[in-house]
CSV table of C-alpha atoms in Angstrom, one decimal:
chain,number,residue,atom,x,y,z
A,1,UNK,CA,-59.9,75.6,-86.2
A,2,UNK,CA,-56.7,77.2,-86.3
A,3,UNK,CA,-56.3,78.3,-81.9
A,4,UNK,CA,-52.7,78.8,-80.9
A,5,UNK,CA,-50.7,77.0,-78.5
A,6,UNK,CA,-48.1,77.2,-77.0
A,7,UNK,CA,-46.3,76.6,-74.0
A,8,UNK,CA,-48.8,76.2,-71.3
A,9,UNK,CA,-50.0,78.9,-70.0
A,10,UNK,CA,-51.4,79.8,-66.3
A,11,UNK,CA,-54.6,80.8,-65.4
A,12,UNK,CA,-57.4,79.5,-63.1
A,13,UNK,CA,-59.6,79.4,-66.0
A,14,UNK,CA,-57.5,76.7,-67.9
A,15,UNK,CA,-59.9,74.4,-66.6
A,16,UNK,CA,-63.0,75.4,-66.2
A,17,UNK,CA,-65.7,73.0,-67.8
A,18,UNK,CA,-68.9,73.4,-69.1
A,19,UNK,CA,-71.7,70.9,-67.7
A,20,UNK,CA,-76.0,70.8,-68.6
A,21,UNK,CA,-78.3,70.3,-66.3
A,22,UNK,CA,-80.2,67.2,-65.3
A,23,UNK,CA,-83.7,67.3,-67.4
A,24,UNK,CA,-86.0,67.8,-64.7
A,25,UNK,CA,-84.5,70.8,-64.1
A,26,UNK,CA,-84.9,72.0,-68.1
A,27,UNK,CA,-88.1,74.2,-68.7
A,28,UNK,CA,-89.8,71.3,-71.4
A,29,UNK,CA,-92.6,72.9,-73.7
A,30,UNK,CA,-91.6,76.2,-74.5
A,31,UNK,CA,-92.2,77.2,-78.3
A,32,UNK,CA,-89.5,79.0,-78.4
A,33,UNK,CA,-90.5,82.1,-81.9
A,34,UNK,CA,-89.2,81.0,-85.1
A,35,UNK,CA,-88.5,84.9,-86.3
A,36,UNK,CA,-86.0,85.3,-88.5
A,37,UNK,CA,-83.6,87.3,-86.4
A,38,UNK,CA,-79.5,86.7,-85.0
A,39,UNK,CA,-80.5,87.9,-81.3
A,40,UNK,CA,-80.6,86.0,-78.4
A,41,UNK,CA,-84.1,85.5,-78.2
A,42,UNK,CA,-83.5,85.1,-74.2
A,43,UNK,CA,-82.8,87.6,-71.0
A,44,UNK,CA,-81.9,86.2,-68.0
A,45,UNK,CA,-81.4,87.5,-64.7
A,46,UNK,CA,-81.1,86.9,-60.6
A,47,UNK,CA,-85.6,86.4,-60.8
A,48,UNK,CA,-86.4,85.6,-63.7
A,49,UNK,CA,-85.9,84.1,-67.3
A,50,UNK,CA,-88.2,85.9,-70.2
A,51,UNK,CA,-87.9,83.8,-73.4
A,52,UNK,CA,-89.6,85.2,-76.8
A,53,UNK,CA,-91.8,82.8,-77.4
A,54,UNK,CA,-94.5,81.8,-80.9
A,55,UNK,CA,-98.0,83.8,-80.4
A,56,UNK,CA,-100.7,83.5,-82.5
A,57,UNK,CA,-101.4,87.7,-83.6
A,58,UNK,CA,-98.7,89.8,-82.4
A,59,UNK,CA,-95.6,88.8,-80.0
A,60,UNK,CA,-95.3,87.7,-77.0
A,61,UNK,CA,-92.5,86.5,-74.6
A,62,UNK,CA,-92.4,84.4,-71.2
A,63,UNK,CA,-91.4,85.5,-68.0
A,64,UNK,CA,-90.7,83.2,-65.5
A,65,UNK,CA,-89.4,82.9,-62.3
A,66,UNK,CA,-85.7,81.0,-62.0
A,67,UNK,CA,-86.3,78.7,-60.3
A,68,UNK,CA,-89.2,77.2,-62.1
A,69,UNK,CA,-88.4,73.6,-63.8
A,70,UNK,CA,-90.2,70.9,-65.7
A,71,UNK,CA,-93.4,71.8,-68.0
A,72,UNK,CA,-94.9,75.1,-69.1
A,73,UNK,CA,-98.4,74.6,-68.8
A,74,UNK,CA,-99.2,76.2,-72.8
A,75,UNK,CA,-101.9,78.3,-70.1
A,76,UNK,CA,-98.9,80.0,-68.7
A,77,UNK,CA,-99.9,83.9,-69.3
A,78,UNK,CA,-97.0,85.3,-71.0
A,79,UNK,CA,-96.3,89.9,-72.3
A,80,UNK,CA,-98.3,89.8,-74.9
A,81,UNK,CA,-98.9,93.7,-75.7
A,82,UNK,CA,-97.0,93.8,-79.2
A,83,UNK,CA,-98.7,93.9,-82.0
A,84,UNK,CA,-96.4,91.9,-84.3
A,85,UNK,CA,-93.1,89.6,-83.7
A,86,UNK,CA,-91.2,90.1,-80.9
A,87,UNK,CA,-87.2,90.5,-81.9
A,88,UNK,CA,-85.9,91.9,-78.8
A,89,UNK,CA,-85.7,91.7,-74.5
A,90,UNK,CA,-83.3,93.1,-72.4
A,91,UNK,CA,-83.6,93.3,-68.4
A,92,UNK,CA,-83.1,97.0,-66.6
A,93,UNK,CA,-79.3,96.2,-64.9
A,94,UNK,CA,-81.2,98.8,-62.1
A,95,UNK,CA,-84.3,96.7,-61.2
A,96,UNK,CA,-84.3,93.4,-62.3
A,97,UNK,CA,-88.6,93.3,-62.2
A,98,UNK,CA,-88.1,95.9,-65.3
A,99,UNK,CA,-87.6,94.5,-68.1
A,100,UNK,CA,-87.8,96.0,-72.1
A,101,UNK,CA,-88.1,94.6,-75.5
A,102,UNK,CA,-88.0,95.5,-78.8
A,103,UNK,CA,-90.8,94.6,-81.7
A,104,UNK,CA,-91.3,94.5,-85.7
A,105,UNK,CA,-94.0,96.9,-85.0
A,106,UNK,CA,-91.8,99.5,-84.5
A,107,UNK,CA,-92.1,100.1,-81.0
A,108,UNK,CA,-90.2,99.5,-77.6
A,109,UNK,CA,-92.0,98.8,-74.7
A,110,UNK,CA,-91.0,99.0,-70.3
A,111,UNK,CA,-92.6,96.2,-68.4
A,112,UNK,CA,-92.9,95.8,-64.7
A,113,UNK,CA,-92.8,92.2,-63.8
A,114,UNK,CA,-94.6,91.7,-60.6
A,115,UNK,CA,-92.4,89.2,-57.8
A,116,UNK,CA,-93.1,85.8,-58.1
A,117,UNK,CA,-93.7,85.9,-62.4
A,118,UNK,CA,-97.1,86.9,-63.7
A,119,UNK,CA,-100.5,86.0,-63.2
A,120,UNK,CA,-102.4,87.0,-65.7
A,121,UNK,CA,-101.1,88.2,-69.6
A,122,UNK,CA,-99.6,91.1,-69.3
A,123,UNK,CA,-101.0,92.9,-72.1
A,124,UNK,CA,-100.4,97.0,-71.0
A,125,UNK,CA,-97.1,98.3,-71.0
A,126,UNK,CA,-95.1,100.9,-68.1
A,127,UNK,CA,-93.7,102.7,-70.8
A,128,UNK,CA,-94.1,103.0,-74.6
A,129,UNK,CA,-91.8,104.2,-76.4
A,130,UNK,CA,-92.4,105.0,-80.4
A,131,UNK,CA,-89.6,107.0,-82.6
A,132,UNK,CA,-88.8,104.1,-85.5
A,133,UNK,CA,-90.2,103.9,-88.2
A,134,UNK,CA,-89.2,100.5,-89.4
A,135,UNK,CA,-89.1,97.5,-86.9
A,136,UNK,CA,-86.4,97.7,-83.9
A,137,UNK,CA,-84.1,94.8,-83.1
A,138,UNK,CA,-81.9,96.0,-80.4
A,139,UNK,CA,-82.2,97.1,-76.9
A,140,UNK,CA,-79.3,98.1,-74.7
A,141,UNK,CA,-79.7,99.1,-71.2
A,142,UNK,CA,-77.1,102.0,-70.3
A,143,UNK,CA,-74.8,100.1,-67.7
A,144,UNK,CA,-74.4,102.9,-65.2
A,145,UNK,CA,-77.0,105.9,-65.7
A,146,UNK,CA,-80.8,104.7,-64.2
A,147,UNK,CA,-83.6,105.1,-67.5
A,148,UNK,CA,-81.3,105.7,-70.2
A,149,UNK,CA,-81.9,102.9,-73.1
A,150,UNK,CA,-81.1,102.7,-76.1
A,151,UNK,CA,-82.3,101.1,-79.0
A,152,UNK,CA,-81.7,100.3,-83.0
A,153,UNK,CA,-84.1,99.9,-85.8
A,154,UNK,CA,-83.9,98.7,-89.1
A,155,UNK,CA,-84.4,102.2,-90.4
A,156,UNK,CA,-80.5,103.0,-89.2
A,157,UNK,CA,-81.7,104.9,-86.5
A,158,UNK,CA,-79.6,105.0,-83.3
A,159,UNK,CA,-82.1,106.7,-80.5
A,160,UNK,CA,-81.5,107.3,-76.8
A,161,UNK,CA,-84.1,107.5,-74.9
A,162,UNK,CA,-85.0,108.4,-70.9
A,163,UNK,CA,-87.7,105.8,-69.9
A,164,UNK,CA,-88.2,107.5,-66.5
A,165,UNK,CA,-90.1,110.8,-68.5
A,166,UNK,CA,-90.6,109.3,-72.0
A,167,UNK,CA,-88.7,111.2,-74.3
A,168,UNK,CA,-86.5,110.9,-76.9
A,169,UNK,CA,-82.9,112.3,-75.6
A,170,UNK,CA,-80.6,111.8,-78.9
A,171,UNK,CA,-81.4,110.5,-82.3
A,172,UNK,CA,-78.5,109.3,-84.4
A,173,UNK,CA,-79.6,109.2,-88.0
A,174,UNK,CA,-77.0,109.5,-90.3
A,175,UNK,CA,-74.4,106.9,-88.7
A,176,UNK,CA,-75.3,104.0,-90.3
A,177,UNK,CA,-75.9,104.1,-94.2
A,178,UNK,CA,-77.2,100.2,-93.8
A,179,UNK,CA,-78.8,97.2,-91.1
A,180,UNK,CA,-77.2,98.3,-87.6
A,181,UNK,CA,-76.2,94.7,-85.9
A,182,UNK,CA,-75.3,94.9,-82.7
A,183,UNK,CA,-74.7,98.0,-80.1
A,184,UNK,CA,-72.5,97.7,-76.9
A,185,UNK,CA,-72.0,100.2,-74.1
A,186,UNK,CA,-68.3,100.8,-73.0
A,187,UNK,CA,-68.0,99.7,-69.1
A,188,UNK,CA,-68.9,103.7,-68.7
A,189,UNK,CA,-71.3,104.5,-70.6
A,190,UNK,CA,-69.7,107.3,-72.4
A,191,UNK,CA,-69.2,105.6,-75.7
A,192,UNK,CA,-70.7,103.0,-77.6
A,193,UNK,CA,-69.6,100.8,-80.9
A,194,UNK,CA,-71.7,99.4,-83.4
A,195,UNK,CA,-71.5,96.9,-86.6
A,196,UNK,CA,-73.1,97.4,-89.2
A,197,UNK,CA,-74.1,95.8,-92.9
A,198,UNK,CA,-71.0,98.5,-94.3
A,199,UNK,CA,-69.3,95.3,-92.5
A,200,UNK,CA,-67.7,98.9,-90.6
A,201,UNK,CA,-67.0,98.9,-87.0
A,202,UNK,CA,-67.7,102.2,-85.1
A,203,UNK,CA,-67.3,103.9,-82.1
A,204,UNK,CA,-69.3,107.0,-81.1
A,205,UNK,CA,-70.3,109.3,-78.7
A,206,UNK,CA,-74.0,109.4,-78.7
A,207,UNK,CA,-74.3,112.8,-76.8
A,208,UNK,CA,-72.1,114.6,-79.2
A,209,UNK,CA,-73.5,116.5,-82.5
A,210,UNK,CA,-75.6,119.7,-82.9
A,211,UNK,CA,-78.8,120.5,-80.4
A,212,UNK,CA,-82.0,121.6,-81.8
A,213,UNK,CA,-85.9,121.1,-80.8
A,214,UNK,CA,-84.5,119.2,-77.9
A,215,UNK,CA,-82.3,116.7,-79.9
A,216,UNK,CA,-79.8,116.3,-81.5
A,217,UNK,CA,-78.6,114.2,-84.5
A,218,UNK,CA,-75.1,113.1,-85.0
A,219,UNK,CA,-74.8,113.8,-88.7
A,220,UNK,CA,-71.2,112.7,-89.7
A,221,UNK,CA,-69.3,113.8,-86.2
A,222,UNK,CA,-65.9,113.8,-86.8
A,223,UNK,CA,-65.1,112.1,-83.8
A,224,UNK,CA,-67.0,109.2,-84.8
A,225,UNK,CA,-64.1,106.3,-84.8
A,226,UNK,CA,-64.7,103.9,-88.6
A,227,UNK,CA,-62.9,101.0,-89.2
A,228,UNK,CA,-63.7,99.9,-92.4
A,229,UNK,CA,-64.0,96.0,-93.0
A,230,UNK,CA,-63.9,94.7,-90.1
A,231,UNK,CA,-64.8,91.3,-90.7
A,232,UNK,CA,-64.8,91.4,-95.1
A,233,UNK,CA,-67.5,88.3,-94.7
A,234,UNK,CA,-71.0,89.1,-95.7
A,235,UNK,CA,-72.5,87.3,-93.7
A,236,UNK,CA,-73.5,89.8,-89.6
A,237,UNK,CA,-70.8,90.8,-87.7
A,238,UNK,CA,-71.3,91.2,-83.9
A,239,UNK,CA,-69.4,93.5,-81.2
A,240,UNK,CA,-69.1,94.2,-78.3
A,241,UNK,CA,-66.5,95.9,-75.8
A,242,UNK,CA,-64.2,94.9,-72.9
A,243,UNK,CA,-63.7,95.9,-69.5
A,244,UNK,CA,-61.0,98.0,-70.6
A,245,UNK,CA,-61.8,99.6,-73.0
A,246,UNK,CA,-60.8,97.0,-76.2
A,247,UNK,CA,-63.4,95.6,-78.9
A,248,UNK,CA,-63.7,92.0,-79.3
A,249,UNK,CA,-65.0,91.4,-82.7
A,250,UNK,CA,-67.0,88.4,-84.2
A,251,UNK,CA,-67.4,88.0,-88.2
A,252,UNK,CA,-66.7,86.3,-91.3
A,253,UNK,CA,-63.4,86.1,-94.0
A,254,UNK,CA,-64.0,86.3,-97.8
A,255,UNK,CA,-63.9,83.0,-97.7
A,256,UNK,CA,-67.0,82.7,-95.1
A,257,UNK,CA,-64.6,81.1,-92.0
A,258,UNK,CA,-65.4,82.3,-88.8
A,259,UNK,CA,-63.8,84.9,-87.6
A,260,UNK,CA,-62.9,87.0,-84.1
A,261,UNK,CA,-60.9,89.4,-84.1
A,262,UNK,CA,-59.3,92.2,-81.2
A,263,UNK,CA,-59.5,95.6,-80.8
A,264,UNK,CA,-57.4,98.6,-79.9
A,265,UNK,CA,-60.2,101.4,-79.6
A,266,UNK,CA,-56.9,104.2,-79.7
A,267,UNK,CA,-55.4,102.4,-83.3
A,268,UNK,CA,-58.7,101.4,-84.7
A,269,UNK,CA,-56.2,101.1,-88.1
A,270,UNK,CA,-55.6,96.8,-87.6
A,271,UNK,CA,-56.8,94.4,-85.1
A,272,UNK,CA,-54.7,93.1,-81.7
A,273,UNK,CA,-55.0,89.8,-83.2
A,274,UNK,CA,-57.7,87.6,-85.3
A,275,UNK,CA,-58.4,83.9,-85.0
A,276,UNK,CA,-60.9,81.8,-87.6
A,277,UNK,CA,-62.7,79.0,-86.4
A,278,UNK,CA,-64.6,77.1,-88.9
A,279,UNK,CA,-66.9,77.3,-92.1
A,280,UNK,CA,-69.7,77.0,-89.8
A,281,UNK,CA,-72.5,79.5,-91.1
A,282,UNK,CA,-74.3,80.4,-88.2
A,283,UNK,CA,-73.7,84.1,-86.7
A,284,UNK,CA,-71.7,83.6,-83.5
A,285,UNK,CA,-73.0,85.7,-81.0
A,286,UNK,CA,-70.4,86.8,-78.0
A,287,UNK,CA,-71.1,87.1,-74.6
A,288,UNK,CA,-68.5,88.7,-72.5
A,289,UNK,CA,-67.8,88.8,-68.3
A,290,UNK,CA,-66.0,91.6,-67.0
A,291,UNK,CA,-65.6,90.2,-63.6
A,292,UNK,CA,-63.1,86.9,-65.1
A,293,UNK,CA,-62.4,88.9,-68.2
A,294,UNK,CA,-63.4,85.6,-70.5
A,295,UNK,CA,-65.7,85.9,-73.7
A,296,UNK,CA,-68.7,83.1,-75.0
A,297,UNK,CA,-68.9,81.9,-77.9
A,298,UNK,CA,-72.2,81.0,-79.0
A,299,UNK,CA,-73.3,79.8,-82.8
A,300,UNK,CA,-77.0,80.5,-83.7
A,301,UNK,CA,-77.7,76.7,-84.9
A,302,UNK,CA,-74.3,75.5,-83.4
A,303,UNK,CA,-73.6,72.5,-81.0
A,304,UNK,CA,-70.9,74.0,-79.3
A,305,UNK,CA,-70.0,77.1,-77.0
A,306,UNK,CA,-66.9,77.7,-77.0
A,307,UNK,CA,-64.9,80.3,-74.2
A,308,UNK,CA,-62.0,82.8,-74.0
A,309,UNK,CA,-59.6,84.2,-71.4
A,310,UNK,CA,-58.5,87.9,-72.6
A,311,UNK,CA,-55.2,88.9,-71.6
A,312,UNK,CA,-52.2,91.4,-72.4
A,313,UNK,CA,-50.1,88.6,-73.3
A,314,UNK,CA,-49.7,87.9,-76.9
A,315,UNK,CA,-51.6,86.3,-78.9
A,316,UNK,CA,-54.3,88.5,-76.0
A,317,UNK,CA,-57.2,86.4,-76.9
A,318,UNK,CA,-56.7,82.5,-75.5
A,319,UNK,CA,-58.9,79.9,-76.1
A,320,UNK,CA,-60.1,78.0,-73.2
A,321,UNK,CA,-62.0,75.3,-74.6
A,322,UNK,CA,-65.7,73.9,-76.3
A,323,UNK,CA,-69.1,72.8,-74.8
A,324,UNK,CA,-70.0,70.7,-77.2
A,325,UNK,CA,-73.9,68.7,-77.6
A,326,UNK,CA,-76.4,67.1,-80.0
A,327,UNK,CA,-78.8,69.7,-80.3
A,328,UNK,CA,-78.5,72.7,-81.8
A,329,UNK,CA,-79.0,76.3,-80.1
A,330,UNK,CA,-81.7,79.0,-81.4
A,331,UNK,CA,-80.2,81.1,-79.2
A,332,UNK,CA,-78.8,81.9,-76.2
A,333,UNK,CA,-79.6,84.2,-72.4
A,334,UNK,CA,-76.2,84.2,-70.5
A,335,UNK,CA,-77.4,85.1,-66.7
A,336,UNK,CA,-75.5,88.2,-64.7
A,337,UNK,CA,-73.1,87.2,-62.4
A,338,UNK,CA,-75.2,87.9,-59.3
A,339,UNK,CA,-78.0,85.1,-60.2
A,340,UNK,CA,-74.9,82.3,-60.0
A,341,UNK,CA,-73.9,79.8,-57.8
A,342,UNK,CA,-70.7,80.8,-55.9
A,343,UNK,CA,-71.1,77.9,-53.3
A,344,UNK,CA,-70.4,75.6,-56.4
A,345,UNK,CA,-67.7,78.0,-58.0
A,346,UNK,CA,-70.1,78.6,-61.0
A,347,UNK,CA,-68.8,81.5,-62.5
A,348,UNK,CA,-71.1,82.2,-65.2
A,349,UNK,CA,-74.5,80.3,-66.8
A,350,UNK,CA,-76.0,79.8,-70.6
A,351,UNK,CA,-79.8,79.5,-71.1
A,352,UNK,CA,-79.8,77.0,-74.3
A,353,UNK,CA,-82.6,77.6,-76.0
A,354,UNK,CA,-83.9,73.8,-78.3
A,355,UNK,CA,-86.9,74.3,-80.9
A,356,UNK,CA,-89.2,73.5,-77.2
A,357,UNK,CA,-87.4,73.7,-74.6
A,358,UNK,CA,-84.8,75.6,-72.2
A,359,UNK,CA,-81.5,73.7,-71.0
A,360,UNK,CA,-79.6,75.4,-68.3
A,361,UNK,CA,-75.8,75.1,-68.8
A,362,UNK,CA,-73.0,76.3,-66.0
A,363,UNK,CA,-69.4,76.7,-66.2
A,364,UNK,CA,-67.7,75.9,-63.2
A,365,UNK,CA,-64.3,76.0,-62.2
A,366,UNK,CA,-62.8,72.8,-60.2
A,367,UNK,CA,-61.9,73.5,-56.3
A,368,UNK,CA,-61.6,71.3,-54.3
A,369,UNK,CA,-62.7,74.0,-51.0
A,370,UNK,CA,-66.0,74.9,-49.6
A,371,UNK,CA,-64.9,78.2,-48.9
A,372,UNK,CA,-66.3,81.4,-50.6
A,373,UNK,CA,-62.7,81.6,-53.4
A,374,UNK,CA,-62.5,85.0,-53.7
A,375,UNK,CA,-60.2,85.2,-56.4
A,376,UNK,CA,-63.2,83.7,-58.8
A,377,UNK,CA,-65.8,86.2,-57.6
A,378,UNK,CA,-64.5,89.6,-57.6
A,379,UNK,CA,-66.4,92.6,-56.2
A,380,UNK,CA,-69.4,92.7,-59.6
A,381,UNK,CA,-71.6,95.6,-61.0
A,382,UNK,CA,-75.1,95.5,-58.7
A,383,UNK,CA,-78.4,97.4,-59.2
A,384,UNK,CA,-77.3,100.6,-57.0
A,385,UNK,CA,-77.1,102.9,-60.8
A,386,UNK,CA,-73.9,105.4,-60.4
A,387,UNK,CA,-75.5,108.1,-62.2
A,388,UNK,CA,-79.4,109.9,-62.9
A,389,UNK,CA,-80.5,110.6,-66.6
A,390,UNK,CA,-79.5,113.8,-66.0
A,391,UNK,CA,-76.5,113.4,-65.0
A,392,UNK,CA,-75.7,111.3,-67.6
A,393,UNK,CA,-77.4,113.9,-70.4
A,394,UNK,CA,-74.8,116.6,-68.9
A,395,UNK,CA,-71.7,115.2,-69.9
A,396,UNK,CA,-71.0,112.8,-66.5
A,397,UNK,CA,-69.3,109.4,-66.9
A,398,UNK,CA,-69.1,107.0,-63.9
A,399,UNK,CA,-68.0,102.8,-63.3
A,400,UNK,CA,-70.7,100.7,-62.0
A,401,UNK,CA,-70.9,100.7,-58.3
A,402,UNK,CA,-70.7,97.6,-56.6
A,403,UNK,CA,-71.6,94.7,-54.6
A,404,UNK,CA,-69.2,91.5,-52.9
A,405,UNK,CA,-70.8,88.1,-53.9
A,406,UNK,CA,-69.3,86.4,-50.9
A,407,UNK,CA,-71.7,84.6,-48.4
A,408,UNK,CA,-74.1,84.6,-52.0
A,409,UNK,CA,-76.2,87.5,-53.3
A,410,UNK,CA,-80.6,87.9,-52.3
A,411,UNK,CA,-82.1,90.0,-54.8
A,412,UNK,CA,-84.2,92.3,-53.3
A,413,UNK,CA,-88.5,92.9,-53.6
A,414,UNK,CA,-90.3,95.0,-56.6
A,415,UNK,CA,-90.2,98.0,-56.2
A,416,UNK,CA,-94.0,97.8,-57.6
A,417,UNK,CA,-94.6,101.7,-56.4
A,418,UNK,CA,-92.5,103.1,-59.0
A,419,UNK,CA,-94.8,103.2,-62.1
A,420,UNK,CA,-97.5,104.9,-62.3
A,421,UNK,CA,-98.9,107.2,-65.0
A,422,UNK,CA,-95.7,108.7,-66.4
A,423,UNK,CA,-93.7,109.4,-63.3
A,424,UNK,CA,-89.8,107.8,-62.5
A,425,UNK,CA,-89.4,104.3,-63.8
A,426,UNK,CA,-87.5,104.3,-61.0
A,427,UNK,CA,-87.1,105.7,-58.2
A,428,UNK,CA,-84.0,108.4,-58.8
A,429,UNK,CA,-82.0,108.8,-55.5
A,430,UNK,CA,-79.1,109.5,-54.6
A,431,UNK,CA,-77.3,110.5,-50.8
A,432,UNK,CA,-79.2,113.7,-51.5
A,433,UNK,CA,-81.9,113.3,-53.0
A,434,UNK,CA,-83.1,110.6,-50.8
A,435,UNK,CA,-82.4,112.8,-48.0
A,436,UNK,CA,-85.0,115.4,-49.5
A,437,UNK,CA,-87.2,112.9,-50.4
A,438,UNK,CA,-87.4,111.7,-47.1
A,439,UNK,CA,-87.3,114.5,-44.8
A,440,UNK,CA,-90.6,115.9,-47.6
A,441,UNK,CA,-92.2,112.1,-46.7
A,442,UNK,CA,-91.6,113.1,-42.7
A,443,UNK,CA,-93.3,116.2,-43.4
A,444,UNK,CA,-95.8,115.3,-44.8
A,445,UNK,CA,-96.7,113.1,-42.9
A,446,UNK,CA,-96.8,114.8,-39.5
A,447,UNK,CA,-98.3,117.6,-41.5
A,448,UNK,CA,-101.3,114.7,-41.9
A,449,UNK,CA,-101.1,113.8,-38.3
A,450,UNK,CA,-101.8,117.7,-37.4
A,451,UNK,CA,-104.4,117.0,-39.9
A,452,UNK,CA,-105.7,114.3,-38.3
A,453,UNK,CA,-105.9,116.2,-34.6
A,454,UNK,CA,-107.1,119.0,-35.3
A,455,UNK,CA,-110.1,117.3,-37.3
A,456,UNK,CA,-110.4,115.4,-33.8
A,457,UNK,CA,-110.5,118.1,-32.4
A,458,UNK,CA,-113.0,119.8,-34.1
A,459,UNK,CA,-115.1,116.5,-33.9
A,460,UNK,CA,-114.7,116.7,-29.5
A,461,UNK,CA,-115.8,120.2,-29.4
A,462,UNK,CA,-118.9,119.6,-31.2
A,463,UNK,CA,-119.5,116.7,-29.4
A,464,UNK,CA,-118.8,118.8,-26.1
A,465,UNK,CA,-121.2,121.7,-26.7
A,466,UNK,CA,-124.0,118.9,-28.0
A,467,UNK,CA,-124.0,117.7,-24.0
A,468,UNK,CA,-124.2,121.6,-22.9
A,469,UNK,CA,-127.0,122.3,-24.8
A,470,UNK,CA,-128.9,118.6,-23.6
A,471,UNK,CA,-128.0,119.3,-20.0
A,472,UNK,CA,-129.1,123.0,-20.2
A,473,UNK,CA,-132.7,121.9,-22.2
A,474,UNK,CA,-133.1,119.1,-18.8
A,475,UNK,CA,-133.0,121.5,-16.7
A,476,UNK,CA,-134.7,124.6,-18.2
A,477,UNK,CA,-137.9,121.5,-18.4
A,478,UNK,CA,-137.0,120.3,-14.7
A,479,UNK,CA,-137.4,124.1,-13.2
A,480,UNK,CA,-140.8,124.5,-15.5
């Protein structure tokens, strides 16, 4: 590896170390899917871990509580509503019980997982999204707008959905001439960056274009930024937006060496930095933590996880260390920051997929104090969305709403009554709509109570009248 090392650089993350959990805390007998797709195959949040698994006919993924460990029984229920293998899954950033899945059956489905996990196989999705003509390999929730989901398929289409209504609101049909490898939103969700089989890196605002038939198609938009041959190798590339608007890509050189590169979106003509690593052929999956500005690279088929810190100082991308083990990884899930153990100075956690096992790996900063380390845990993105779907569609952008991790994070209970038929997937409430909704609810409650009182009054009047009749009857018989 040709990582640059010079004068010792000051950083609180220089000594981050990775440690696999003990065997009794792993998940065993998990039959990880053998599908040939270059995705992570796993997703985790503070409540659940989801893993795409082998399924006899159709496609399925396993959802388990994050606290689950030990052997997973083969009779454990799965989410199994797809007609073909599942290729990608991602938890909603605004509801820890909602997950999206993409499949070879050309559909995307939205599922609501009950607190505690599944007690029976789940075959009926809360929302079905049908708009792709070929298999769908990528799902990406909008980071700040409620119910906005982006999907990418092997038909070279990018689709943006409002899952609250099930509507396709934008379709980017001519932006990519070949297979889309990766999609990443920027921090505010105003633009996306994509990588494609044509070796190009693109920066796109999916809302720009010409409107017709309630849909928008992006056709050769002059505002789309394109960098051709971001990496010259033929193997798949990946790209991820960083918090400051820069883009980090992974790919291969012309000599098949694995590379990472840093790009400034203001000028994509040349990368700010390029580092070459090795000649392994596994695709490097980048996982980015905006709170620490660290990037973790997991190669499919590798036995290592490399991690870097991105700063404003040259050479900008600083190699920190690597975690190495004996077994290669089939995929990896990256836990959202709200789920880490702040009492142990854990700044990140991976769920490494083996052939039949899921192994947690913690990234920890060594500290002697037991107090909350505020410098390691700045406020992080919470569950509350910054915008409603219609606000984003109308052109608004907003950064994520942040929460403190001081004292640890407790996940709220499921919003179990939010999915009935085809309503809004999540309750779309801000300060004004919340007050309107609460006043409407109070009005309905008062109305119901008034109706009950009227009914009681009617019943009471009827009872009094019957008593009067009985008295009159008895009096008449006595007089006769």
